[in-house]
Amino acid sequence: MILVNGMSSVEYITKLLNEIWLVTMAMAPYLLFGFLAAGVLSELISKDYVRKHLGGRSWLQSMKAAIVGVPMPVCSCGVIPLAASLREHGASRGATASFLASTPQTGVDSLMVTYALLGLPFAIFRALAAFISGIICGTAVEAVTSKEEALEIKAEPAQPSDQPKGWKAKVPRMMKYGFVSLPSNISKALIFGIIFSGIVSSLIPENYFADKMGGFFTSMLLMLVIGTPLYVCSSASVPIALAFIKAGIEPGAALVFLIMGPATNAATLSTLWSIIGKKQLMVFLGALTLTALGAGIIMNQFPMNTDASPLACMDHEHKGLLQLLWAGILIVILLNGSLFPWLKKLITRKKAES
């Protein structure tokens, strides 16, 4: 019989599934609320409104972009075309960089998951870090952008929307975006994050890294190396960060991962190269790295309680039918966003071949 960390294969699989289930139960009510809030925001904050306020070259535009970006429910992949569109419609390079730095780090859905798994103080600190990093990155990019470069792209007039304006039309669009469109963009990453969290928690004993990392700065550098190339959305990164903390990584180092993971990946960096320039990209990456390390250091100066919310902390045996219902609904939504489209394509292809 195969042994994993002294456990039989059956015992390990049982523990792995239990860890995955516990994380899913803890996330479910908060993520569902986040999806609902995301749907509402998708109608209240229009793209045309965003574009209108992100022109100009002062740090105020970077601040506006960060204010809009922090709560906006857009994942690491979805922010790329939106940022490119903002740039094409007249947003400055600094505002575009600020938007690309702050938006994928957070969102109402990911902040709710952060609260559920890591506690309210961590969620507040994460939102502040995303906001400040956006301002710093945007201001730094604008500082190295010449007047000639700033005038390369002129603003285009916003196109009027032909969608119905009444609430009878808006509510279905909110529900569709919140529970269908947004999950379809992030469900695969969420499932990966939950499963990866379960694997780390089941393989690595609690506090395993506590005396093996050679200090806090080393652990921050490790999270920097892991987070920079990893393609993971802000919600999916939270259970991974939780697993790292349980394994002994300090909260400040986990925050570095939560900043760099969603905000940087090959697709984002290559897009930035094309829409703001090579020089600005290097400045953006340097500013974000320094901001992430600074945020991690500052967080570690405070006694950070990373306990989950009271609801998430309840033992799963004592959770009621309502909590089980939330978990069931979340599983259906995630499957609808990942597995069902694949099955639909497979069935369609089989029919076409027959």
XYZ file of C-alpha atoms in Angstrom:
354
model
C 0.000 0.000 0.000
C 1.362 3.435 -0.966
C 2.188 5.707 1.981
C 1.980 9.512 1.808
C 3.441 11.307 4.838
C 2.897 8.151 6.871
C -0.710 7.786 5.663
C -2.086 5.099 3.413
C -3.342 6.202 0.010
C -6.953 5.832 1.189
C -6.284 7.907 4.334
C -4.526 10.594 2.292
C -7.334 10.823 -0.275
C -9.864 11.050 2.566
C -7.881 13.864 4.196
C -7.450 15.661 0.864
C -11.166 15.543 0.104
C -11.945 16.721 3.639
C -9.612 19.729 3.279
C -11.160 20.614 -0.089
C -14.663 20.326 1.358
C -13.838 22.484 4.388
C -12.434 25.265 2.190
C -15.469 25.062 -0.107
C -17.867 25.265 2.850
C -16.027 28.253 4.289
C -15.963 30.146 0.986
C -19.484 29.386 -0.259
C -21.740 32.007 1.426
C -19.202 34.809 1.029
C -18.382 34.001 -2.577
C -22.087 33.795 -3.464
C -22.634 37.209 -1.903
C -19.608 38.487 -3.799
C -21.031 37.189 -7.078
C -24.305 38.990 -6.332
C -22.520 42.251 -5.500
C -20.393 41.870 -8.628
C -23.525 41.612 -10.746
C -24.976 44.767 -9.186
C -21.725 46.704 -9.708
C -21.564 45.596 -13.334
C -24.691 47.676 -13.982
C -24.009 50.574 -11.615
C -20.465 51.294 -12.855
C -20.445 51.593 -16.630
C -17.335 51.314 -18.765
C -18.090 54.691 -20.341
C -18.088 56.307 -16.899
C -14.724 54.726 -16.128
C -13.205 55.933 -19.388
C -14.466 59.472 -18.851
C -12.565 59.946 -15.591
C -9.216 58.349 -16.415
C -7.700 60.864 -18.799
C -5.036 63.353 -17.772
C -1.567 62.832 -16.358
C -1.687 63.696 -12.660
C -1.611 61.239 -9.785
C -5.321 61.931 -9.344
C -6.068 59.854 -12.433
C -4.075 56.986 -10.935
C -6.015 57.364 -7.698
C -9.347 57.381 -9.563
C -8.311 54.257 -11.471
C -7.407 52.525 -8.209
C -10.686 53.580 -6.567
C -12.613 52.112 -9.478
C -10.373 49.056 -9.756
C -10.353 47.806 -6.150
C -14.066 46.861 -5.904
C -14.535 46.034 -9.588
C -15.254 42.305 -10.053
C -12.846 41.673 -12.922
C -10.434 38.738 -12.860
C -6.819 38.562 -14.032
C -7.869 37.583 -17.553
C -10.871 39.913 -17.848
C -8.897 43.014 -16.870
C -6.641 42.745 -19.934
C -9.159 43.667 -22.678
C -10.806 46.221 -20.397
C -7.470 47.955 -19.726
C -6.654 47.948 -23.433
C -10.065 49.476 -24.124
C -9.493 52.149 -21.483
C -6.189 53.058 -23.107
C -7.751 53.227 -26.571
C -10.464 55.536 -25.256
C -8.042 58.069 -23.837
C -6.976 56.826 -20.414
C -3.411 57.876 -19.620
C -0.589 55.333 -19.330
C -0.447 55.946 -15.597
C -4.186 55.437 -15.113
C -4.059 52.284 -17.244
C -1.164 50.921 -15.166
C -2.966 51.804 -11.934
C -6.099 50.047 -13.132
C -4.113 46.949 -14.146
C -2.330 46.871 -10.776
C -5.332 47.331 -8.471
C -8.219 45.649 -10.304
C -7.083 41.986 -10.461
C -5.838 42.020 -6.844
C -9.282 42.467 -5.365
C -12.993 42.655 -6.080
C -16.056 42.339 -3.926
C -16.041 38.566 -4.434
C -12.381 38.063 -3.487
C -12.605 40.412 -0.504
C -15.540 38.404 0.829
C -13.501 35.199 0.403
C -10.537 36.853 2.154
C -12.812 37.776 5.062
C -14.178 34.241 5.189
C -10.816 32.439 5.179
C -8.321 34.939 6.629
C -10.416 37.304 8.730
C -11.598 40.903 8.534
C -8.239 42.641 9.363
C -6.491 40.775 6.554
C -9.297 41.646 4.104
C -9.086 45.352 4.980
C -5.298 45.357 4.703
C -5.488 43.597 1.339
C -7.894 46.196 -0.052
C -5.661 49.026 1.170
C -2.589 47.382 -0.345
C -4.338 47.039 -3.717
C -5.435 50.688 -3.616
C -2.012 52.053 -2.664
C -0.133 49.817 -5.107
C -2.343 51.086 -7.930
C -1.563 54.714 -7.106
C 2.182 54.040 -6.777
C 2.410 52.032 -10.003
C 0.352 54.544 -11.971
C 2.286 57.560 -10.663
C 5.634 55.865 -11.360
C 4.626 54.972 -14.919
C 3.391 58.494 -15.613
C 6.627 59.952 -14.209
C 8.724 58.218 -16.890
C 6.263 58.975 -19.714
C 7.159 61.946 -21.896
C 4.612 64.456 -23.175
C 5.104 63.118 -26.700
C 4.340 59.553 -25.552
C 1.293 60.742 -23.621
C -0.215 62.251 -26.787
C 0.192 59.110 -28.913
C -3.378 57.921 -28.345
C -6.268 60.354 -28.451
C -9.560 59.801 -26.730
C -12.398 58.417 -28.794
C -16.007 59.314 -28.047
C -17.849 56.782 -25.943
C -20.346 54.723 -27.890
C -23.955 54.900 -26.714
C -25.358 51.695 -25.300
C -28.368 50.178 -27.034
C -29.253 48.002 -24.042
C -32.606 48.589 -22.265
C -32.240 50.945 -19.290
C -35.104 49.880 -17.007
C -34.624 47.786 -13.864
C -36.685 44.988 -15.391
C -33.895 44.613 -17.931
C -31.035 45.396 -15.548
C -31.830 42.794 -12.885
C -31.591 39.803 -15.269
C -28.301 41.204 -16.613
C -27.004 41.556 -13.039
C -27.918 37.954 -12.250
C -26.445 36.674 -15.504
C -23.167 38.523 -15.026
C -22.851 37.709 -11.329
C -23.757 34.018 -11.445
C -22.937 33.003 -15.037
C -20.520 35.317 -16.863
C -18.141 36.117 -13.990
C -17.962 32.511 -12.702
C -17.297 31.282 -16.241
C -14.178 33.481 -16.282
C -12.808 32.431 -12.901
C -14.337 29.017 -12.100
C -11.407 26.998 -13.446
C -8.945 29.106 -11.461
C -11.136 28.862 -8.361
C -11.352 25.090 -8.616
C -7.582 24.933 -9.088
C -7.039 27.168 -6.054
C -9.327 25.093 -3.831
C -7.751 21.797 -4.916
C -4.207 23.184 -4.622
C -5.034 24.442 -1.129
C -6.259 20.978 -0.182
C -3.103 19.351 -1.569
C -0.793 21.714 0.335
C -2.790 21.351 3.568
C -2.859 17.549 3.323
C 0.801 17.120 2.325
C 2.540 19.762 4.454
C 2.060 19.663 8.247
C 0.929 22.827 10.000
C 3.796 25.258 10.768
C 6.186 23.146 8.661
C 7.920 26.241 7.234
C 7.980 28.143 10.535
C 11.631 27.274 11.291
C 12.811 26.333 7.798
C 12.550 29.545 5.753
C 15.593 31.345 7.160
C 13.648 34.439 8.144
C 10.695 36.553 7.100
C 12.460 38.259 4.183
C 13.336 34.894 2.645
C 9.719 33.782 2.832
C 8.637 37.045 1.156
C 11.087 36.462 -1.683
C 9.751 32.910 -2.068
C 6.182 34.209 -2.339
C 7.405 36.816 -4.835
C 9.007 34.145 -7.019
C 5.914 31.922 -6.834
C 3.361 34.688 -7.322
C 4.882 36.691 -10.198
C 4.547 34.119 -13.016
C 1.528 32.266 -11.588
C -1.744 32.818 -13.431
C -4.317 32.922 -10.635
C -7.326 35.143 -9.993
C -7.811 37.134 -6.784
C -10.461 34.796 -5.338
C -8.557 31.612 -6.192
C -5.369 32.967 -4.626
C -6.959 33.197 -1.156
C -7.245 29.456 -0.362
C -3.671 29.031 -1.641
C -2.498 31.807 0.705
C -4.422 30.143 3.546
C -2.573 26.874 2.890
C 0.772 28.695 2.926
C -0.078 30.379 6.245
C -1.128 27.054 7.778
C 2.206 25.625 6.624
C 4.079 28.341 8.541
C 4.440 31.231 6.077
C 3.890 34.543 7.878
C 0.827 36.641 6.946
C 2.988 39.428 5.527
C 4.658 37.005 3.121
C 1.257 35.591 2.141
C 0.145 39.148 1.334
C 3.060 39.421 -1.112
C 1.678 36.373 -2.904
C -1.856 37.845 -2.921
C -0.531 41.031 -4.549
C 1.822 39.558 -7.131
C -0.181 36.439 -8.049
C -3.302 38.114 -9.480
C -1.580 41.316 -10.701
C 1.275 39.772 -12.707
C 1.367 36.967 -15.228
C 2.701 36.530 -18.731
C -0.518 37.687 -20.396
C -0.814 40.839 -18.284
C 2.838 41.796 -18.719
C 2.818 41.246 -22.483
C -0.348 43.348 -22.766
C 1.213 46.127 -20.734
C 4.254 46.043 -23.001
C 2.067 46.717 -26.014
C -0.261 49.360 -24.576
C 2.016 51.439 -22.328
C 5.531 50.603 -23.573
C 8.607 48.597 -22.573
C 10.117 51.278 -20.338
C 6.828 51.803 -18.527
C 6.406 48.044 -18.088
C 9.766 47.756 -16.318
C 8.834 50.643 -14.025
C 5.406 49.109 -13.361
C 6.893 45.740 -12.408
C 9.560 47.319 -10.195
C 7.045 49.582 -8.436
C 4.611 46.714 -7.839
C 7.370 44.456 -6.494
C 8.624 47.097 -4.053
C 5.054 47.909 -2.996
C 4.288 44.223 -2.367
C 7.440 43.772 -0.272
C 6.703 47.000 1.619
C 3.119 45.946 2.302
C 4.322 42.572 3.578
C 6.851 44.206 5.905
C 4.255 46.673 7.248
C 1.692 43.907 7.835
C 4.219 41.918 9.827
C 4.726 44.854 12.213
C 1.199 44.349 13.512
C -0.237 41.328 15.315
C -2.366 40.065 12.416
C -5.119 37.656 13.401
C -5.717 35.451 10.354
C -8.568 33.477 11.893
C -11.483 32.969 9.570
C -14.861 34.568 10.145
C -17.016 32.987 12.889
C -19.181 31.240 10.301
C -16.196 29.827 8.430
C -14.598 28.663 11.689
C -17.540 26.458 12.641
C -16.811 22.763 12.436
C -18.403 21.285 9.327
C -20.263 18.685 11.395
C -22.213 21.461 13.090
C -23.079 23.421 9.979
C -26.766 23.493 9.205
C -28.658 22.733 6.047
C -28.339 26.361 4.939
C -24.537 26.137 4.859
C -24.746 22.846 2.969
C -27.144 24.512 0.525
C -24.688 27.386 -0.044
C -21.888 24.929 -0.737
C -24.100 22.971 -3.120
C -25.101 26.123 -5.025
C -21.444 27.198 -5.284
C -20.438 23.801 -6.664
C -23.205 23.982 -9.291
C -22.128 27.513 -10.307
C -18.466 26.478 -10.606
C -19.348 23.387 -12.612
C -21.606 25.474 -14.831
C -18.682 27.806 -15.509
C -16.081 25.107 -16.174
C -17.306 21.571 -16.824
C -20.668 22.115 -18.497
C -19.358 24.314 -21.376
C -16.730 21.651 -22.097
C -19.379 18.915 -22.124
C -21.594 21.026 -24.386
C -18.752 21.488 -26.890
C -17.943 17.778 -26.714
C -21.562 16.783 -27.383
C -21.831 19.284 -30.240
C -18.644 17.936 -31.823
C -19.845 14.339 -31.486
C -23.151 15.226 -33.157
C -21.330 16.982 -35.995
C -19.103 13.936 -36.559
C -22.003 11.500 -36.591
